[in-house]
CSV table of C-alpha atoms and ligand atoms in Angstrom, one decimal:
chain,number,residue,atom,x,y,z
N,1029,MET,CA,96.3,93.6,108.8
N,1030,CYS,CA,98.7,95.9,110.5
N,1031,LEU,CA,98.6,93.9,113.7
N,1032,ALA,CA,101.3,91.3,113.6
N,1033,ILE,CA,100.8,87.9,115.2
N,1034,PRO,CA,103.3,86.5,117.6
N,1035,GLY,CA,104.4,82.9,117.3
N,1036,GLN,CA,107.1,80.6,118.7
N,1037,ILE,CA,109.3,78.5,116.5
N,1038,VAL,CA,108.8,74.9,117.3
N,1039,GLU,CA,110.4,73.2,114.2
N,1040,MET,CA,112.9,74.3,111.6
N,1041,LEU,CA,112.2,72.8,108.2
N,1042,ASP,CA,115.1,71.9,106.0
N,1043,GLY,CA,117.6,74.7,105.7
N,1044,ASP,CA,117.3,75.8,102.1
N,1045,ARG,CA,113.6,75.9,102.0
N,1046,HIS,CA,113.4,78.8,104.4
N,1047,TYR,CA,110.5,77.6,106.4
N,1048,ALA,CA,109.7,77.0,110.0
N,1049,VAL,CA,106.8,75.7,112.0
N,1050,VAL,CA,105.4,78.1,114.6
N,1051,ASN,CA,103.0,77.7,117.4
N,1052,VAL,CA,100.4,80.5,117.7
N,1053,CYS,CA,98.2,79.9,120.7
N,1054,GLY,CA,98.3,76.2,120.2
N,1055,VAL,CA,97.9,76.3,116.4
N,1056,ARG,CA,100.9,74.9,114.5
N,1057,ARG,CA,101.5,76.4,111.1
N,1058,LYS,CA,104.3,76.7,108.6
N,1059,ILE,CA,105.6,80.2,107.9
N,1060,ASN,CA,108.4,81.6,105.7
N,1061,ILE,CA,111.4,82.9,107.6
N,1062,ASP,CA,113.5,84.3,104.8
N,1063,LEU,CA,113.1,87.9,105.9
N,1064,LEU,CA,114.9,87.1,109.2
N,1065,LYS,CA,117.7,85.2,107.7
N,1066,ASN,CA,120.2,87.5,109.3
N,1067,GLU,CA,118.7,86.8,112.7
N,1068,HIS,CA,119.8,83.1,112.8
N,1069,LEU,CA,116.6,81.9,114.3
N,1070,LEU,CA,116.6,79.0,116.7
N,1071,LEU,CA,114.0,76.7,118.1
N,1072,GLY,CA,112.1,78.4,120.8
N,1073,ASP,CA,112.6,81.9,119.4
N,1074,TRP,CA,109.6,84.2,119.1
N,1075,VAL,CA,108.7,86.1,115.9
N,1076,LEU,CA,106.0,88.5,114.7
N,1077,ILE,CA,104.2,87.1,111.8
N,1078,HIS,CA,102.5,89.1,109.0
N,1079,VAL,CA,100.8,87.5,105.9
N,1080,GLY,CA,102.7,84.2,106.3
N,1081,PHE,CA,106.2,85.7,106.9
N,1082,ALA,CA,108.2,86.2,110.0
N,1083,MET,CA,108.9,89.9,110.2
N,1084,SER,CA,110.7,90.5,113.4
N,1085,LYS,CA,112.4,88.5,116.1
N,1086,ILE,CA,111.0,89.5,119.5
N,1087,SER,CA,111.4,88.6,123.1
N,1088,GLU,CA,109.1,86.2,124.9
N,1089,GLU,CA,107.9,89.2,127.0
N,1090,GLN,CA,107.1,91.2,123.9
N,1091,ALA,CA,105.3,88.2,122.4
N,1092,ASN,CA,103.1,88.0,125.5
N,1093,GLU,CA,102.4,91.7,125.3
N,1094,GLN,CA,101.4,91.4,121.7
N,1095,LEU,CA,99.1,88.4,122.5
N,1096,ASN,CA,97.5,90.4,125.2
N,1097,LEU,CA,97.1,93.4,122.9
N,1098,LEU,CA,95.4,91.2,120.3
N,1099,SER,CA,93.0,89.8,122.8
N,1100,MET,CA,92.2,93.3,124.2
N,1101,LEU,CA,91.5,94.4,120.6
N,1102,ASN,CA,89.2,91.4,120.1
N,1103,GLU,CA,91.5,90.3,117.3
N,1104,SER,CA,92.9,87.0,118.7
N,1105,ASP,CA,90.3,85.0,116.8
N,1106,GLU,CA,91.1,86.8,113.6
N,1107,ALA,CA,94.8,86.2,114.2
N,1108,ILE,CA,94.3,82.4,114.6
N,1109,GLU,CA,91.9,82.4,111.7
N,1110,GLU,CA,94.6,84.0,109.6
N,1111,VAL,CA,97.3,81.5,110.7
N,1112,GLN,CA,95.0,78.6,110.1
N,1113,GLY,CA,94.1,80.1,106.7
N,1114,TYR,CA,97.6,79.9,105.2
N,1115,GLN,CA,97.1,77.4,102.4
N,1116,PHE,CA,100.7,77.0,101.5
N,1117,ASP,CA,101.1,75.0,104.7
N,1118,ASN,CA,101.6,71.6,103.1
N,1119,GLU,CA,102.6,72.6,99.7
N,1120,LYS,CA,105.8,73.0,97.8
N,1121,VAL,CA,105.9,76.7,97.4
B,334,MET,CA,86.0,112.8,135.3
B,335,THR,CA,85.6,110.7,132.1
B,336,THR,CA,89.3,110.4,131.8
B,337,MET,CA,89.7,107.8,134.5
B,338,LYS,CA,86.7,105.8,133.8
B,339,TYR,CA,88.5,103.7,131.1
B,340,VAL,CA,91.8,103.4,132.9
B,341,ASP,CA,91.0,100.3,135.0
B,342,GLU,CA,90.7,97.9,132.1
B,343,PHE,CA,94.3,98.6,131.1
B,344,ARG,CA,97.1,96.2,131.9
B,345,ASN,CA,99.0,98.8,133.8
B,346,PRO,CA,96.5,101.3,135.0
B,347,GLU,CA,98.9,103.1,137.4
B,348,LEU,CA,101.4,103.9,134.7
B,349,ILE,CA,98.7,104.9,132.3
B,350,ARG,CA,97.3,107.3,134.8
B,351,LYS,CA,100.7,108.7,135.5
B,352,ILE,CA,101.5,109.3,131.9
B,353,SER,CA,98.1,110.8,131.2
B,354,GLU,CA,98.7,113.2,134.1
B,355,GLU,CA,102.2,114.0,132.8
B,356,ILE,CA,100.8,114.9,129.4
B,357,HIS,CA,98.2,117.2,131.0
B,358,ARG,CA,101.1,118.8,132.9
B,359,HIS,CA,103.3,119.4,129.9
B,360,VAL,CA,100.8,120.8,127.4
B,361,ASP,CA,100.6,124.5,126.6
B,362,PRO,CA,96.9,125.2,127.5
B,363,ASP,CA,96.7,127.9,124.9
B,364,TYR,CA,97.8,125.8,122.0
B,365,HIS,CA,95.7,123.3,119.9
B,366,TYR,CA,97.9,120.3,119.1
B,367,ARG,CA,97.2,118.2,116.1
B,368,PHE,CA,99.1,114.9,116.0
B,369,MET,CA,98.6,112.4,113.2
B,370,GLU,CA,98.9,108.7,113.8
B,371,VAL,CA,99.9,107.4,110.4
B,372,CYS,CA,99.2,103.8,110.9
B,373,GLY,CA,95.7,102.2,110.7
B,374,GLY,CA,96.7,99.8,113.6
B,375,HIS,CA,97.2,102.8,115.8
B,376,THR,CA,93.9,104.3,114.7
B,377,PHE,CA,92.2,101.0,115.7
B,378,SER,CA,93.9,100.9,119.1
B,379,ILE,CA,93.2,104.6,119.8
B,380,PHE,CA,89.5,104.1,119.2
B,381,ARG,CA,89.3,100.8,120.9
B,382,PHE,CA,90.8,102.1,124.1
B,383,GLY,CA,89.2,105.5,123.9
B,384,LEU,CA,92.6,107.1,124.3
B,385,GLN,CA,91.3,110.5,123.3
B,386,ASN,CA,89.5,110.5,126.7
B,387,LEU,CA,92.9,110.3,128.5
B,388,LEU,CA,94.2,113.4,126.7
B,389,PRO,CA,93.8,117.1,127.3
B,390,GLU,CA,91.1,118.6,125.2
B,391,ASN,CA,93.5,120.6,123.2
B,392,ILE,CA,95.3,117.5,121.8
B,393,GLU,CA,93.6,116.4,118.7
B,394,LEU,CA,94.5,113.1,117.1
B,395,VAL,CA,94.2,113.1,113.3
B,396,HIS,CA,93.8,109.7,111.7
B,397,GLY,CA,96.3,109.3,108.9
B,398,PRO,CA,96.5,107.4,105.6
B,399,GLY,CA,98.1,104.2,106.9
B,400,CYS,CA,95.3,101.8,106.1
B,401,PRO,CA,96.3,100.3,102.7
B,402,VAL,CA,92.7,99.6,101.5
B,403,CYS,CA,91.6,103.1,102.6
B,404,ILE,CA,94.0,105.0,100.4
B,405,LEU,CA,93.4,102.8,97.3
B,406,PRO,CA,91.6,104.9,94.7
B,407,MET,CA,88.5,103.4,93.1
B,408,GLY,CA,90.2,103.3,89.8
B,409,ARG,CA,92.8,100.8,91.0
B,410,MET,CA,90.0,98.6,92.3
B,411,ASP,CA,88.3,98.8,89.0
B,412,ASN,CA,91.5,97.9,87.2
B,413,GLY,CA,91.9,94.9,89.4
B,414,LEU,CA,88.3,93.8,88.9
B,415,SER,CA,88.6,94.2,85.2
B,416,ILE,CA,91.2,91.5,85.3
B,417,ALA,CA,89.1,89.4,87.7
B,418,LYS,CA,86.3,89.4,85.1
B,419,GLN,CA,88.5,87.8,82.4
B,420,GLN,CA,88.1,84.2,81.5
B,421,ASP,CA,90.5,81.7,83.0
B,422,VAL,CA,91.5,84.1,85.7
B,423,ILE,CA,91.6,83.3,89.4
B,424,PHE,CA,91.8,86.6,91.2
B,425,THR,CA,93.1,86.5,94.7
B,426,ALA,CA,93.2,89.2,97.4
B,427,PHE,CA,93.4,89.7,101.2
B,428,GLY,CA,90.2,89.7,103.2
B,429,ASP,CA,90.0,93.5,103.5
B,430,VAL,CA,90.1,94.0,99.8
B,431,MET,CA,87.1,91.7,99.2
B,432,ARG,CA,84.7,94.3,100.5
B,433,VAL,CA,86.1,97.5,99.0
B,434,PRO,CA,83.6,98.9,96.5
B,435,GLY,CA,84.7,99.5,92.9
B,436,LYS,CA,82.5,101.4,90.5
B,437,HIS,CA,80.5,98.3,89.8
B,438,GLY,CA,80.6,96.6,93.1
B,439,THR,CA,83.0,94.8,95.4
B,440,PRO,CA,85.1,91.7,94.7
B,441,LEU,CA,82.7,89.7,96.8
B,442,GLU,CA,79.8,90.9,94.7
B,443,LEU,CA,81.6,90.0,91.6
B,444,LYS,CA,82.4,86.6,93.0
B,445,ALA,CA,78.7,86.1,93.7
B,446,LYS,CA,78.1,86.8,90.0
B,447,GLY,CA,80.4,83.9,89.0
B,448,ALA,CA,83.9,85.4,88.8
B,449,ASP,CA,86.6,83.1,90.4
B,450,ILE,CA,87.7,85.4,93.2
B,451,ARG,CA,89.4,83.9,96.2
B,452,MET,CA,90.5,85.3,99.6
B,453,VAL,CA,94.0,84.5,100.6
B,454,TYR,CA,95.9,85.2,103.9
B,455,SER,CA,99.4,85.2,102.4
B,456,PRO,CA,100.9,86.0,99.0
B,457,LEU,CA,102.3,82.5,99.1
B,458,ASP,CA,98.7,81.2,99.1
B,459,ALA,CA,98.2,82.8,95.7
B,460,LEU,CA,101.4,81.3,94.3
B,461,ASN,CA,100.3,77.9,95.7
B,462,ILE,CA,96.9,78.3,93.9
B,463,ALA,CA,98.8,79.0,90.7
B,464,MET,CA,100.9,75.9,91.0
B,465,LYS,CA,97.8,73.8,91.6
B,466,ASN,CA,95.9,75.3,88.6
B,467,PRO,CA,98.5,75.4,85.8
B,468,ASP,CA,95.8,76.0,83.1
B,469,ARG,CA,94.5,79.1,84.8
B,470,GLN,CA,96.0,82.6,85.3
B,471,VAL,CA,96.3,83.4,89.0
B,472,VAL,CA,96.5,87.1,89.9
B,473,LEU,CA,97.3,88.5,93.3
B,474,PHE,CA,95.9,91.9,94.0
B,475,ALA,CA,98.7,93.0,96.3
B,476,ILE,CA,98.3,95.9,98.7
B,477,GLY,CA,100.2,97.3,101.7
B,478,PHE,CA,103.0,99.5,102.8
B,479,GLU,CA,106.5,98.4,103.4
B,480,THR,CA,105.3,95.9,106.0
B,481,THR,CA,103.7,93.7,103.2
B,482,ALA,CA,105.8,94.6,100.2
B,483,PRO,CA,108.8,92.3,101.2
B,484,SER,CA,106.4,89.4,101.4
B,485,THR,CA,105.1,90.0,98.0
B,486,ALA,CA,108.7,90.4,96.7
B,487,LEU,CA,109.8,87.1,98.2
B,488,THR,CA,106.7,85.4,96.7
B,489,LEU,CA,107.7,86.8,93.3
B,490,MET,CA,111.3,85.6,93.7
B,491,ARG,CA,109.9,82.2,94.5
B,492,ALA,CA,107.7,82.3,91.4
B,493,ARG,CA,110.8,83.0,89.4
B,494,GLU,CA,112.8,80.3,91.0
B,495,LEU,CA,110.1,77.7,90.5
B,496,ASP,CA,109.3,79.1,87.1
B,497,VAL,CA,105.5,79.4,87.7
B,498,PRO,CA,104.3,81.0,84.4
B,499,ASN,CA,100.6,81.5,85.3
B,500,PHE,CA,101.2,83.6,88.4
B,501,SER,CA,101.2,87.4,88.4
B,502,VAL,CA,100.9,90.3,90.8
B,503,PHE,CA,98.9,93.5,90.5
B,504,SER,CA,101.0,95.7,92.7
B,505,ASN,CA,99.4,98.4,94.7
B,506,HIS,CA,102.2,98.7,97.2
B,507,VAL,CA,102.7,102.1,98.6
B,508,LEU,CA,105.4,104.0,100.5
B,509,ILE,CA,105.0,105.7,103.8
B,510,ILE,CA,107.5,108.5,103.6
B,511,PRO,CA,106.2,110.2,100.4
B,512,ALA,CA,102.7,110.0,101.9
B,513,MET,CA,103.8,111.9,105.0
B,514,GLN,CA,105.5,114.4,102.9
B,515,ALA,CA,102.4,114.9,100.8
B,516,ILE,CA,100.4,115.5,103.9
B,517,LEU,CA,102.8,118.1,105.1
B,518,ASP,CA,102.9,119.8,101.7
B,519,SER,CA,99.2,120.0,101.6
B,520,PRO,CA,98.1,123.6,102.2
B,521,ASP,CA,94.8,122.7,104.0
B,522,MET,CA,96.5,120.5,106.7
B,523,ARG,CA,98.3,121.5,109.8
B,524,ILE,CA,100.0,118.7,111.6
B,525,ASP,CA,102.3,119.3,114.6
B,526,GLY,CA,103.9,115.9,114.8
B,527,PHE,CA,103.5,112.3,113.9
B,528,ILE,CA,103.0,109.0,115.8
B,529,GLY,CA,105.1,107.0,113.4
B,530,PRO,CA,104.0,103.5,112.3
B,531,GLY,CA,105.3,100.5,114.2
B,532,HIS,CA,105.6,97.6,111.8
B,533,VAL,CA,106.4,99.6,108.7
B,534,SER,CA,109.3,101.0,110.6
B,535,SER,CA,110.5,97.5,111.6
B,536,VAL,CA,111.2,97.2,107.8
B,537,ILE,CA,112.4,100.7,106.9
B,538,GLY,CA,114.0,101.6,110.3
B,539,ALA,CA,114.0,105.0,111.9
B,540,ARG,CA,116.5,106.7,109.6
B,541,PRO,CA,114.1,107.6,106.6
B,542,TYR,CA,112.0,109.8,108.9
B,543,GLU,CA,114.9,112.0,109.8
B,544,SER,CA,114.8,114.1,106.7
B,545,ILE,CA,111.1,114.8,107.2
B,546,ALA,CA,111.6,115.8,110.8
B,547,LYS,CA,114.4,118.1,109.8
B,548,LYS,CA,112.9,119.6,106.6
B,549,TYR,CA,109.5,120.2,108.1
B,550,GLN,CA,110.5,120.7,111.7
B,551,LYS,CA,108.1,118.1,113.0
B,552,PRO,CA,108.7,115.6,115.8
B,553,ILE,CA,108.1,112.0,114.8
B,554,ILE,CA,107.8,109.2,117.4
B,555,ILE,CA,107.8,105.6,116.1
B,556,SER,CA,105.3,103.9,118.4
B,557,GLY,CA,104.0,100.6,119.6
B,558,PHE,CA,100.4,99.7,119.6
B,559,GLU,CA,99.5,99.3,123.3
B,560,PRO,CA,97.7,102.2,125.1
B,561,LEU,CA,100.8,102.7,127.1
B,562,ASP,CA,103.0,102.9,124.0
B,563,LEU,CA,100.7,105.4,122.3
B,564,LEU,CA,100.4,107.6,125.4
B,565,GLN,CA,104.1,107.6,125.9
B,566,SER,CA,104.6,108.6,122.3
B,567,ILE,CA,102.2,111.5,122.7
B,568,LEU,CA,104.0,112.6,125.8
B,569,MET,CA,107.3,112.5,123.8
B,570,LEU,CA,105.7,114.6,121.1
B,571,VAL,CA,104.5,117.2,123.6
B,572,LYS,CA,107.9,117.3,125.3
B,573,GLN,CA,109.7,117.8,122.0
B,574,MET,CA,107.5,120.7,121.1
B,575,ARG,CA,107.9,122.2,124.4
B,576,GLU,CA,111.7,122.0,124.1
B,577,GLY,CA,111.7,123.2,120.5
B,578,ARG,CA,113.1,119.9,119.2
B,579,PHE,CA,112.1,118.2,116.0
B,580,GLU,CA,113.6,114.7,116.2
B,581,VAL,CA,112.8,111.1,115.3
B,582,GLU,CA,112.5,109.1,118.5
B,583,ASN,CA,111.9,105.4,118.7
B,584,GLN,CA,109.4,104.4,121.4
B,585,TYR,CA,109.1,100.9,119.9
B,586,SER,CA,112.7,99.9,119.9
B,587,ARG,CA,111.8,96.5,121.2
B,588,VAL,CA,110.6,95.7,117.7
B,589,VAL,CA,112.0,98.4,115.5
B,590,PRO,CA,115.8,98.4,114.9
B,591,TYR,CA,117.2,101.8,113.9
B,592,GLU,CA,118.5,100.4,110.6
B,593,GLY,CA,115.3,98.4,109.8
B,594,ASN,CA,115.3,95.0,108.3
B,595,MET,CA,118.1,94.7,105.7
B,596,SER,CA,116.9,91.4,104.2
B,597,ALA,CA,113.5,92.8,103.7
B,598,LEU,CA,114.8,96.0,102.1
B,599,ASP,CA,117.1,93.9,99.9
B,600,VAL,CA,114.3,91.8,98.5
B,601,MET,CA,112.1,94.8,97.9
B,602,LYS,CA,114.9,96.4,96.0
B,603,GLU,CA,115.5,93.4,93.9
B,604,VAL,CA,111.8,93.0,92.8
B,605,PHE,CA,110.3,96.5,92.9
B,606,GLU,CA,111.1,99.9,91.5
B,607,VAL,CA,109.5,103.2,92.5
B,608,ARG,CA,106.6,104.5,90.3
B,609,SER,CA,107.0,108.0,89.1
B,610,LEU,CA,103.4,108.8,90.1
B,611,PHE,CA,100.6,107.0,92.0
B,612,GLU,CA,97.1,108.1,92.8
B,613,TRP,CA,96.0,108.0,96.4
B,614,ARG,CA,92.5,108.4,97.6
B,615,GLY,CA,92.1,111.7,99.3
B,616,LEU,CA,95.7,112.8,98.8
B,617,GLY,CA,95.7,112.8,95.0
B,618,ALA,CA,98.7,111.8,92.8
B,619,ILE,CA,101.9,111.6,94.8
B,620,GLN,CA,105.3,111.4,93.1
B,621,GLN,CA,107.5,108.4,93.8
B,622,SER,CA,105.0,107.0,96.3
B,623,ALA,CA,104.4,103.5,95.1
B,624,LEU,CA,106.1,100.3,93.9
B,625,LYS,CA,105.8,98.5,90.6
B,626,LEU,CA,107.6,95.4,89.5
B,627,ARG,CA,111.0,95.8,87.8
B,628,PRO,CA,111.2,94.9,84.1
B,629,GLU,CA,113.1,91.7,85.1
B,630,PHE,CA,109.8,90.6,86.6
B,631,ALA,CA,107.6,91.7,83.7
B,632,LYS,CA,106.6,88.0,83.2
B,633,TRP,CA,104.9,88.1,86.6
B,634,ASP,CA,103.5,91.6,86.3
B,635,ALA,CA,99.7,91.6,85.9
B,636,GLU,CA,99.9,95.2,84.6
B,637,VAL,CA,102.0,94.0,81.7
B,638,ARG,CA,100.2,90.7,81.2
B,639,PHE,CA,96.7,92.2,81.2
B,640,GLN,CA,97.4,95.7,79.9
B,641,VAL,CA,95.6,97.5,82.6
B,642,GLU,CA,94.5,101.0,81.8
B,643,GLY,CA,95.3,103.8,84.2
B,644,ALA,CA,91.6,104.2,85.0
B,645,ARG,CA,90.9,107.2,87.2
B,646,VAL,CA,87.5,107.0,88.7
B,647,SER,CA,86.6,109.5,91.2
B,648,ASP,CA,84.9,108.5,94.4
B,649,PRO,CA,81.1,108.8,94.8
B,650,GLN,CA,80.2,112.5,94.8
B,651,MET,CA,78.5,112.4,98.1
B,652,ALA,CA,81.3,110.6,99.9
B,653,PRO,CA,84.0,112.9,101.4
B,654,CYS,CA,86.3,109.9,102.2
B,655,GLY,CA,89.3,111.9,101.1
B,656,GLN,CA,88.5,114.7,103.5
B,657,VAL,CA,88.3,112.2,106.4
B,658,LEU,CA,91.6,110.6,105.2
B,659,LYS,CA,93.3,113.9,105.5
B,660,GLY,CA,91.8,114.6,108.9
B,661,ILE,CA,89.9,117.6,107.7
B,662,LEU,CA,86.6,115.9,108.6
B,663,LYS,CA,85.9,113.5,111.4
B,664,PRO,CA,84.1,110.3,110.3
B,665,HIS,CA,80.8,111.2,112.0
B,666,GLN,CA,80.8,114.6,110.1
B,667,CYS,CA,80.2,112.6,106.9
B,668,GLN,CA,76.6,112.8,105.9
B,669,LEU,CA,76.6,109.1,105.0
B,670,PHE,CA,78.2,107.9,108.2
B,671,GLY,CA,76.1,105.3,110.0
B,672,LYS,CA,73.3,105.8,107.5
B,673,GLU,CA,74.0,104.8,103.9
B,674,CYS,CA,77.6,103.9,104.9
B,675,THR,CA,78.0,101.2,107.6
B,676,PRO,CA,80.5,98.3,108.0
B,677,GLU,CA,77.9,96.0,106.6
B,678,HIS,CA,77.3,98.2,103.6
B,679,PRO,CA,80.4,100.3,103.1
B,680,VAL,CA,80.2,103.2,100.6
B,681,GLY,CA,83.9,104.0,101.1
B,682,ALA,CA,86.9,101.9,102.0
B,683,LEU,CA,87.4,103.7,105.3
B,684,MET,CA,84.3,101.8,106.5
B,685,VAL,CA,85.6,98.4,105.4
B,686,SER,CA,88.8,97.7,107.3
B,687,SER,CA,88.9,97.7,111.1
B,688,GLU,CA,91.9,99.9,110.7
B,689,GLY,CA,89.9,102.5,108.7
B,690,ALA,CA,88.9,105.6,110.7
B,691,CYS,CA,85.2,105.3,109.8
B,692,ALA,CA,84.9,101.7,110.8
B,693,ALA,CA,86.9,102.2,114.0
B,694,TYR,CA,84.8,105.2,114.8
B,695,TYR,CA,81.6,103.3,114.1
B,696,HIS,CA,82.5,100.3,116.2
B,697,TYR,CA,83.7,102.1,119.3
B,698,VAL,CA,82.8,105.8,119.5
B,699,HIS,CA,79.4,105.2,118.2
B,700,LEU,CA,78.9,102.4,120.7
B,701,GLN,CA,80.0,104.5,123.6
B,702,GLU,CA,77.7,107.3,122.5
B,703,ALA,CA,74.8,104.8,122.0
B,704,VAL,CA,75.1,103.7,125.6
B,705,GLY,CA,75.2,107.3,126.7
B,706,GLU,CA,78.8,107.7,127.7
K,1436,SF4,S1,81.4,107.3,106.4
K,1436,SF4,FE1,81.7,106.1,104.5
K,1436,SF4,S2,81.4,107.5,102.9
K,1436,SF4,FE2,81.6,108.8,104.7
K,1436,SF4,S3,83.8,109.2,104.7
K,1436,SF4,FE3,83.6,107.3,105.9
K,1436,SF4,S4,83.8,105.6,104.4
K,1436,SF4,FE4,83.6,107.5,103.2
């Protein structure tokens, strides 16, 4: 659970709700972006995701490195499973 | 030479080779180096890539306590499970926790006996379950270092904002700096330097390590997770020692800002306070090493709501998990390793998570040995 998952922001949800939709290897999922509120995230930005929250803003290059690392560690499937597993996706939390 | 056998599968074999050679060139051949990688993600990566094979024989990597389920003492598991057994409770936990044995079995086993125990991927999932089940008590068994604590904190702030009365958190969040200090204070351990955790540091930044580097005169390199990152960090450690420096250096600056993540630190401060004492598996009770909910959040604190006893259950007599956690024993030196204790049937938590030293060792080193390498 230490290995963060890289995703690209493809949609910003309404401002005060603090959520964005990310694309992780073709899977779209809602995540919380409150922990990066000082980063002023924009569409197209890359973030590292951990337990449903964006933790760090990273470069596209770093995102690719991280994806590559996950696949070398045989952890890509787990990463996608985790992202797909977020149940708060369509809810009002 | 075994060293180069693995190199070609790397993304940048040339660079890897170069750094490996540079490490060989810089080490003092008469000294036995002991470097600890604190983070379980690093342990996993080191085993997966067989990095030990790229290092001189006199550099020993000691696997540290940075896998949150591994350091959780059995008493905390039992406390959590005693809540899970209560009527009307939905008990939620991350996947790794589900297979950690308590005195009377794992959460998964308890689930099979009828307890409502659910795996979640995010603390927000647990809050969501609470909102959907207003007539049930939903408890999140929260674990993790500073990487995960801000997410739990934000979830609690959200629970307060939405006024969700049937949600609570059983906090087992722990802090990395006191753990490193406890290791250095421990008389039976000798560590020359640390490979510092990557993602924990993206939250706390590089600064908190400086007092350790100075007080104990140990170099600390905050490192990324790729083979190249880890080798570079080891080279930096060796160089510091050679030059008689004891500094904090940030090899992972592409993700870790020096100051850390202010928003994350702020929410942690708002929700949590430091416990005076917390029991760690293998390391014993460490002062100021864990987080509990502030009194303002008592309404959502499972320890208040369910009156959890401070149960201290020692680990199975036969199992020297604590020794392995402290790097005194290597996983395969445990009598149970690969026999009674396997990833399918873990006796200790280090065999559960892929970031635990025993599981990592089992999956990779064991495999390599099995095919005669
Ligand atoms: S092999 Fe099992 S029992 Fe032995 S130290 Fe590792 S986790 Fe503990």
